[in-house]
Short mmCIF file of C-alpha atoms and ligand atoms in Angstrom, two decimals:
data_model
loop_
_atom_site.label_atom_id
_atom_site.label_comp_id
_atom_site.label_asym_id
_atom_site.label_seq_id
_atom_site.Cartn_x
_atom_site.Cartn_y
_atom_site.Cartn_z
CA MET A 257 3.97 -33.68 38.05
CA THR A 258 0.24 -34.52 37.07
CA THR A 259 -0.95 -33.43 33.33
CA THR A 260 -4.38 -33.38 32.02
CA LEU A 261 -4.75 -35.03 28.98
CA GLY A 262 -6.68 -33.07 26.27
CA ALA A 263 -5.96 -29.57 28.64
CA ARG A 264 -4.94 -26.54 26.82
CA PRO A 265 -1.47 -25.37 28.03
CA THR A 266 -2.43 -21.82 29.79
CA ARG A 267 -0.06 -19.03 28.10
CA PRO A 268 1.94 -16.72 30.43
CA ARG A 269 -0.38 -13.89 31.14
CA LYS A 270 1.92 -10.68 30.11
CA PRO A 271 2.52 -7.84 32.44
CA GLN A 272 -0.16 -4.96 33.31
CA LEU A 273 1.77 -1.65 32.38
CA ASN A 274 -0.74 1.71 33.64
CA LEU A 275 -0.39 4.32 31.21
CA THR A 276 -1.54 8.03 31.43
CA VAL A 277 -1.82 10.27 28.49
CA ARG A 278 0.85 13.38 28.34
CA SER A 279 0.11 14.58 24.80
CA ARG A 280 -1.33 13.89 21.21
CA GLU A 281 -0.55 15.42 17.82
CA LEU A 282 -1.79 14.84 14.48
CA LEU A 283 1.04 13.75 12.16
CA SER A 284 -0.37 13.89 9.11
CA PRO A 285 -4.23 13.69 8.10
CA SER A 286 -4.01 10.05 8.28
CA MET A 287 -1.97 9.56 11.88
CA VAL A 288 -2.45 10.75 15.44
CA ARG A 289 0.98 10.05 17.84
CA VAL A 290 -0.26 9.69 21.51
CA VAL A 291 2.63 10.46 23.89
CA LEU A 292 2.03 7.92 27.27
CA GLY A 293 3.40 8.35 30.65
CA ILE A 294 4.44 4.82 32.25
CA ASP A 295 2.59 4.77 36.08
CA GLU A 296 5.12 2.53 37.61
CA PRO A 297 7.83 2.12 35.53
CA GLU A 298 9.88 0.33 37.72
CA ARG A 299 7.56 -2.56 36.80
CA TYR A 300 8.70 -2.40 33.26
CA ALA A 301 12.26 -3.25 32.67
CA ASP A 302 11.48 -5.69 28.61
CA ILE A 303 10.22 -2.31 26.20
CA VAL A 304 13.18 -2.72 23.71
CA PRO A 305 12.73 -1.50 20.66
CA PRO A 306 12.55 -2.08 17.43
CA GLU A 307 9.02 -4.38 17.00
CA LYS A 308 8.05 -4.32 20.13
CA TYR A 309 4.74 -3.55 20.25
CA VAL A 310 1.73 -3.88 23.06
CA LYS A 311 -2.14 -4.24 23.29
CA LEU A 312 -3.99 -2.12 24.52
CA VAL A 313 -6.57 -2.48 26.87
CA PHE A 314 -10.46 -0.98 25.61
CA LEU A 315 -13.00 -1.26 28.75
CA ARG A 316 -16.27 -1.67 28.86
CA PRO A 317 -18.08 1.33 30.22
CA GLY A 318 -18.44 0.89 34.55
CA THR A 319 -15.31 -1.32 34.81
CA GLU A 320 -13.00 1.07 34.51
CA HIS A 321 -12.24 1.09 38.06
CA SER A 322 -12.84 -1.00 41.26
CA ALA A 323 -15.63 0.81 43.39
CA ALA A 324 -13.39 0.42 46.82
CA ASP A 325 -10.00 2.44 44.71
CA PRO A 326 -11.40 4.24 42.48
CA GLY A 327 -8.10 5.55 41.28
CA ARG A 328 -6.72 2.20 40.80
CA ALA A 329 -6.49 0.92 37.33
CA PRO A 330 -8.21 -2.40 37.43
CA ASP A 331 -6.62 -5.47 37.15
CA TYR A 332 -6.82 -7.05 33.20
CA TRP A 333 -6.53 -10.49 34.31
CA GLN A 334 -9.07 -10.32 36.91
CA LEU A 335 -11.45 -8.65 34.83
CA LYS A 336 -11.29 -11.22 32.54
CA GLU A 337 -12.29 -14.02 35.03
CA ASP A 338 -15.12 -12.33 36.40
CA LEU A 339 -17.02 -10.17 33.77
CA PRO A 340 -19.35 -12.32 31.84
CA GLY A 341 -18.08 -12.50 27.70
CA ASP A 342 -20.48 -8.71 26.59
CA ARG A 343 -18.58 -7.09 29.20
CA GLN A 344 -15.37 -8.46 28.27
CA PRO A 345 -12.75 -6.23 27.52
CA VAL A 346 -11.67 -5.71 23.81
CA THR A 347 -7.81 -5.63 23.11
CA ARG A 348 -5.54 -4.08 20.16
CA HIS A 349 -2.00 -4.79 19.40
CA LEU A 350 0.33 -1.05 19.19
CA THR A 351 3.76 -0.35 18.08
CA ILE A 352 6.24 0.96 20.51
CA ARG A 353 7.14 3.60 18.24
CA ARG A 354 9.72 5.16 20.98
CA TYR A 355 10.34 4.89 24.33
CA VAL A 356 12.10 7.72 26.24
CA PRO A 357 13.61 5.89 29.35
CA GLU A 358 14.22 8.90 30.99
CA ARG A 359 11.17 10.35 30.80
CA HIS A 360 9.74 6.97 31.63
CA GLU A 361 7.46 7.80 27.67
CA LEU A 362 6.27 5.48 25.19
CA TRP A 363 4.88 6.73 21.77
CA MET A 364 2.26 4.86 19.61
CA ASP A 365 1.51 6.15 16.70
CA PHE A 366 -2.47 5.54 15.79
CA VAL A 367 -4.13 5.68 12.06
CA LEU A 368 -7.30 7.28 12.03
CA HIS A 369 -9.16 5.28 9.74
CA GLY A 370 -12.41 6.68 10.89
CA ASP A 371 -15.03 6.34 13.87
CA ASP A 372 -15.42 2.30 13.87
CA GLY A 373 -12.85 0.51 16.03
CA PHE A 374 -12.08 1.24 19.51
CA ALA A 375 -7.99 2.35 19.20
CA GLY A 376 -8.27 4.40 16.39
CA PRO A 377 -11.43 6.23 17.97
CA TRP A 378 -9.55 6.29 21.48
CA ALA A 379 -6.58 8.04 19.84
CA ALA A 380 -8.30 10.61 17.86
CA ARG A 381 -9.64 11.86 20.92
CA ALA A 382 -7.25 10.83 24.05
CA GLU A 383 -6.90 14.02 26.15
CA PRO A 384 -3.81 14.66 28.44
CA GLY A 385 -4.86 12.68 32.32
CA ASP A 386 -6.31 9.97 30.27
CA ARG A 387 -5.92 6.54 31.64
CA ILE A 388 -5.19 2.96 29.78
CA ILE A 389 -3.95 -0.61 30.22
CA ALA A 390 -1.62 -1.85 28.05
CA LEU A 391 -0.06 -5.47 28.49
CA GLY A 392 3.09 -7.03 26.67
CA PRO A 393 5.55 -6.02 25.43
CA GLY A 394 5.63 -8.53 22.73
CA GLY A 395 7.96 -9.06 19.43
CA LYS A 396 11.19 -10.00 18.66
CA TRP A 397 12.51 -9.23 15.77
CA THR A 398 15.29 -7.32 15.25
CA PRO A 399 17.42 -6.45 12.26
CA ALA A 400 20.26 -8.56 11.77
CA PRO A 401 23.00 -5.77 11.60
CA ASP A 402 25.54 -7.29 9.07
CA ALA A 403 23.04 -7.44 5.86
CA ALA A 404 24.12 -6.91 2.77
CA TRP A 405 20.87 -5.57 1.41
CA THR A 406 17.37 -4.71 3.81
CA LEU A 407 14.06 -3.75 2.41
CA ILE A 408 11.33 -2.61 4.63
CA ALA A 409 7.69 -2.50 3.01
CA ALA A 410 5.16 -1.27 5.17
CA ASP A 411 1.36 0.04 5.24
CA ASP A 412 0.01 3.06 7.41
CA ALA A 413 -0.44 0.61 10.25
CA ALA A 414 3.17 -0.41 10.18
CA VAL A 415 4.88 2.86 9.75
CA PRO A 416 5.32 3.31 13.06
CA ALA A 417 6.98 -0.22 13.43
CA ALA A 418 8.72 0.43 9.98
CA LEU A 419 10.14 3.81 11.31
CA ALA A 420 11.20 1.97 14.95
CA VAL A 421 12.79 -0.95 12.35
CA LEU A 422 15.08 2.27 10.60
CA GLU A 423 16.18 3.57 13.41
CA ALA A 424 17.93 0.37 14.68
CA LEU A 425 20.04 0.43 11.61
CA PRO A 426 23.42 0.52 11.69
CA ALA A 427 24.53 3.82 10.03
CA SER A 428 25.93 1.48 6.99
CA ALA A 429 22.84 -0.12 6.22
CA ARG A 430 21.93 -0.54 2.78
CA GLY A 431 18.43 -0.85 0.85
CA GLU A 432 15.20 1.16 0.18
CA VAL A 433 11.78 1.85 2.32
CA LEU A 434 8.87 1.49 1.04
CA LEU A 435 5.84 2.64 2.83
CA GLU A 436 2.29 2.73 1.76
CA VAL A 437 -0.20 5.47 2.72
CA ASP A 438 -3.38 6.85 0.91
CA SER A 439 -1.79 10.29 -0.91
CA PRO A 440 1.27 12.88 -0.32
CA ARG A 441 -0.68 14.26 2.47
CA ASP A 442 -0.19 11.39 4.06
CA VAL A 443 3.76 11.56 4.48
CA GLN A 444 5.76 12.08 7.44
CA PRO A 445 9.57 13.20 7.84
CA VAL A 446 11.93 10.40 8.40
CA SER A 447 15.44 10.60 8.98
CA ALA A 448 17.72 7.38 7.31
CA PRO A 449 20.83 5.83 7.00
CA THR A 450 22.37 7.65 3.84
CA GLY A 451 22.20 4.21 1.99
CA MET A 452 18.39 3.61 2.33
CA ALA A 453 16.13 5.00 0.06
CA VAL A 454 13.05 6.29 1.66
CA ARG A 455 10.22 6.15 -0.80
CA TRP A 456 6.40 6.92 -0.46
CA VAL A 457 3.94 4.54 -2.70
CA PHE A 458 0.24 5.99 -3.13
CA ARG A 459 -3.15 4.39 -2.26
CA SER A 460 -4.38 7.05 -3.96
CA GLU A 461 -2.63 6.60 -7.63
CA ILE A 462 -3.99 2.84 -8.19
CA GLY A 463 -6.87 2.03 -9.15
CA GLY A 464 -9.43 -0.48 -7.14
CA ASP A 465 -8.82 -3.24 -9.13
CA GLU A 466 -4.77 -3.17 -9.33
CA VAL A 467 -2.25 -4.91 -8.57
CA PRO A 468 -2.12 -3.46 -4.56
CA ALA A 469 0.55 0.09 -4.55
CA LEU A 470 2.76 -1.51 -1.86
CA VAL A 471 3.01 -5.06 -3.79
CA ARG A 472 3.93 -3.14 -7.10
CA ALA A 473 6.74 -0.88 -5.18
CA VAL A 474 8.39 -4.76 -3.98
CA ARG A 475 8.58 -5.97 -7.61
CA GLY A 476 10.15 -2.97 -8.45
CA ALA A 477 12.23 -2.29 -6.05
CA GLY A 478 16.28 -1.49 -6.46
CA TRP A 479 16.98 -5.62 -5.98
CA PRO A 480 20.59 -7.43 -5.62
CA ALA A 481 21.37 -9.77 -7.93
CA GLY A 482 20.81 -12.73 -5.40
CA PRO A 483 19.23 -13.31 -2.07
CA GLU A 484 22.92 -13.59 -0.21
CA GLY A 485 22.84 -11.23 2.32
CA VAL A 486 19.33 -10.06 1.71
CA GLN A 487 16.87 -8.94 4.76
CA VAL A 488 12.89 -7.74 4.68
CA PHE A 489 10.71 -6.44 6.76
CA ALA A 490 7.22 -6.50 5.27
CA HIS A 491 4.03 -5.35 7.57
CA GLY A 492 0.61 -4.34 6.91
CA GLU A 493 -2.80 -5.65 5.52
CA ARG A 494 -3.23 -9.39 5.59
CA GLU A 495 -3.75 -9.85 1.49
CA VAL A 496 -1.28 -7.73 0.20
CA MET A 497 1.08 -9.31 3.24
CA LYS A 498 0.03 -12.72 1.26
CA ALA A 499 0.15 -10.87 -2.58
CA LEU A 500 4.08 -10.53 -1.55
CA ARG A 501 5.00 -13.78 -1.28
CA GLU A 502 5.76 -14.85 -5.16
CA GLU A 503 7.38 -11.78 -4.91
CA LEU A 504 10.04 -12.44 -1.86
CA PHE A 505 10.09 -16.56 -1.92
CA THR A 506 9.63 -17.71 -5.60
CA ARG A 507 10.80 -14.16 -7.73
CA ARG A 508 13.44 -13.63 -5.12
CA ARG A 509 14.57 -17.02 -3.67
CA LEU A 510 14.69 -15.72 -0.56
CA GLU A 511 14.42 -18.41 3.04
CA ARG A 512 11.82 -18.13 5.55
CA ASP A 513 14.68 -16.52 7.88
CA GLN A 514 14.97 -13.78 5.61
CA VAL A 515 12.14 -12.56 5.80
CA SER A 516 9.70 -10.75 8.46
CA LEU A 517 5.94 -11.20 6.89
CA SER A 518 3.25 -10.42 8.81
CA GLY A 519 0.27 -9.08 8.62
CA TYR A 520 -0.92 -6.14 11.22
CA TRP A 521 -4.51 -6.46 10.33
CA ALA A 522 -7.29 -6.92 7.84
CA ARG A 523 -9.53 -4.85 5.45
CA GLY A 524 -12.99 -4.88 6.42
CA ARG A 525 -12.13 -6.63 10.08
CA THR A 526 -12.43 -5.91 13.55
CA GLU A 527 -9.43 -6.94 15.45
CA ASP A 528 -10.98 -9.73 17.10
CA VAL A 529 -12.10 -11.27 14.13
CA PHE A 530 -8.52 -10.68 12.31
CA GLN A 531 -7.06 -12.43 15.16
CA ALA A 532 -9.82 -15.32 14.92
CA GLU A 533 -9.11 -16.19 11.35
CA LYS A 534 -5.59 -17.08 12.39
CA LYS A 535 -6.49 -20.49 13.47
CA LEU A 536 -7.97 -20.61 9.19
CA PRO A 537 -6.43 -20.39 6.11
CA VAL A 538 -7.31 -17.16 5.58
CA GLY A 539 -5.67 -16.00 8.19
CA GLN A 540 -2.48 -17.32 7.41
CA VAL A 541 0.02 -15.09 5.81
CA LEU A 542 3.45 -17.71 5.59
C1 FAD B 204 2.36 -5.92 15.75
C2 FAD B 204 1.01 -5.16 15.35
C3 FAD B 204 1.05 -3.72 15.89
C4 FAD B 204 0.57 -3.24 14.94
N1 FAD B 204 0.21 -1.68 15.40
C5 FAD B 204 -0.18 -0.87 14.77
C6 FAD B 204 0.41 0.75 15.04
O1 FAD B 204 1.69 1.18 15.48
N2 FAD B 204 -0.76 1.94 14.68
C7 FAD B 204 -1.56 1.60 13.41
O2 FAD B 204 -2.22 1.72 13.36
N3 FAD B 204 -2.32 0.02 13.91
C8 FAD B 204 -1.18 -0.95 14.37
N4 FAD B 204 -1.88 -1.93 14.02
C9 FAD B 204 -3.29 -2.72 13.49
C10 FAD B 204 -3.69 -2.03 14.94
O3 FAD B 204 -3.97 -3.38 15.40
C11 FAD B 204 -5.61 -2.67 13.77
O4 FAD B 204 -5.46 -2.30 12.86
C12 FAD B 204 -6.84 -2.68 14.20
O5 FAD B 204 -7.11 -3.10 13.89
C13 FAD B 204 -6.76 -0.99 15.11
O6 FAD B 204 -8.21 -1.38 16.04
P1 FAD B 204 -9.52 -0.25 16.18
O7 FAD B 204 -10.25 -0.29 16.93
O8 FAD B 204 -8.68 0.97 15.37
O9 FAD B 204 -9.95 -0.97 14.63
P2 FAD B 204 -11.23 -2.09 14.43
O10 FAD B 204 -12.00 -2.24 15.83
O11 FAD B 204 -10.47 -3.14 14.41
O12 FAD B 204 -11.97 -2.51 13.33
C14 FAD B 204 -13.01 -1.32 12.57
C15 FAD B 204 -12.56 -1.49 11.50
O13 FAD B 204 -11.64 -0.83 11.19
C16 FAD B 204 -11.26 -1.51 9.98
N5 FAD B 204 -9.46 -0.99 10.09
C17 FAD B 204 -8.16 -1.47 11.26
N6 FAD B 204 -7.09 -0.61 11.01
C18 FAD B 204 -7.62 -0.15 10.02
C19 FAD B 204 -6.04 0.73 9.06
N7 FAD B 204 -5.30 0.63 9.76
N8 FAD B 204 -6.64 1.06 8.34
C20 FAD B 204 -8.13 0.95 7.33
N9 FAD B 204 -8.77 0.36 7.82
C21 FAD B 204 -8.42 0.19 9.69
C22 FAD B 204 -11.26 -2.72 10.67
O14 FAD B 204 -11.37 -3.52 8.73
C23 FAD B 204 -12.68 -2.58 10.07
O15 FAD B 204 -13.51 -2.70 9.23
C24 FAD B 204 -0.96 -3.40 14.66
C25 FAD B 204 -0.87 -4.54 14.48
C26 FAD B 204 0.26 -5.78 14.74
C27 FAD B 204 -0.59 -6.98 14.66
#
């Protein structure tokens, strides 16, 4: 085998999943659920929650279907090779909130954050029969079944992942679930093991320059005396996740392998900028 010095290793291409919208349901004023049918389910064996995500693909007008076969979804990887920079598809990460194998169905819950962007505005208007491409799935984290105490902390964008993780915990799990949303109107019903206390915290109750609501809630959680047996799943806005580092690693003396700490988005950045910044110090959560 020959290697070219300096050549970048090519990442394996994620499989493409062609999806059709089945329904849309408003879960709260700030979140909408889109239920999607998988067009060729036999091609997709690896959808095992929790914290599995896909990249949804948003195509530029005119690149949706091939002229030769208008019924067929285009091949994402072919489009990537063929299209010039300004017509390239745009991708957005979304959690698989639930996979229903007997109906070949995926549920995705989208934050309604306004008219900017692709994913949120698409979901707000999705109608049965609309088609979309996804790439994936990705995501490997699973909760340890024998953890003594589990903390799940998430903002709206990570609520779907947090609830998928919560549903994957054993019935004997003990710990806390802290979910940050804007106001009490954004609360959703949650079912949890009896030992997992669920608390919603509200940004609207915090002044603009104060400690973020989620950070304050994590500091005030009912932590056990020592770090042994603790596991943490904390996902959400990048700067809020950075603000949790001191609490988790310094004050609570947790090791890296006890913590899944992940930025899902960054305020004022599109996902493209957020992803590009991961290579820079500002983009690094861990
Ligand atoms: C692994 C993973 C899983 C994720 N799962 C989900 C999920 O299940 N549901 C979900 O809604 N999001 C999820 N996200 C976050 C989502 O990918 C980003 O929020 C993404 O930016 C949304 O794309 P967009 O096209 O709607 O907005 P963009 O075009 O990316 O951004 C447009 C503007 O909206 C702002 N913005 C983006 N997201 C938010 C937000 N949540 N709140 C306020 N302002 C925002 C941006 O800062 C920017 O100013 C996940 C991210 C990751 C990495």
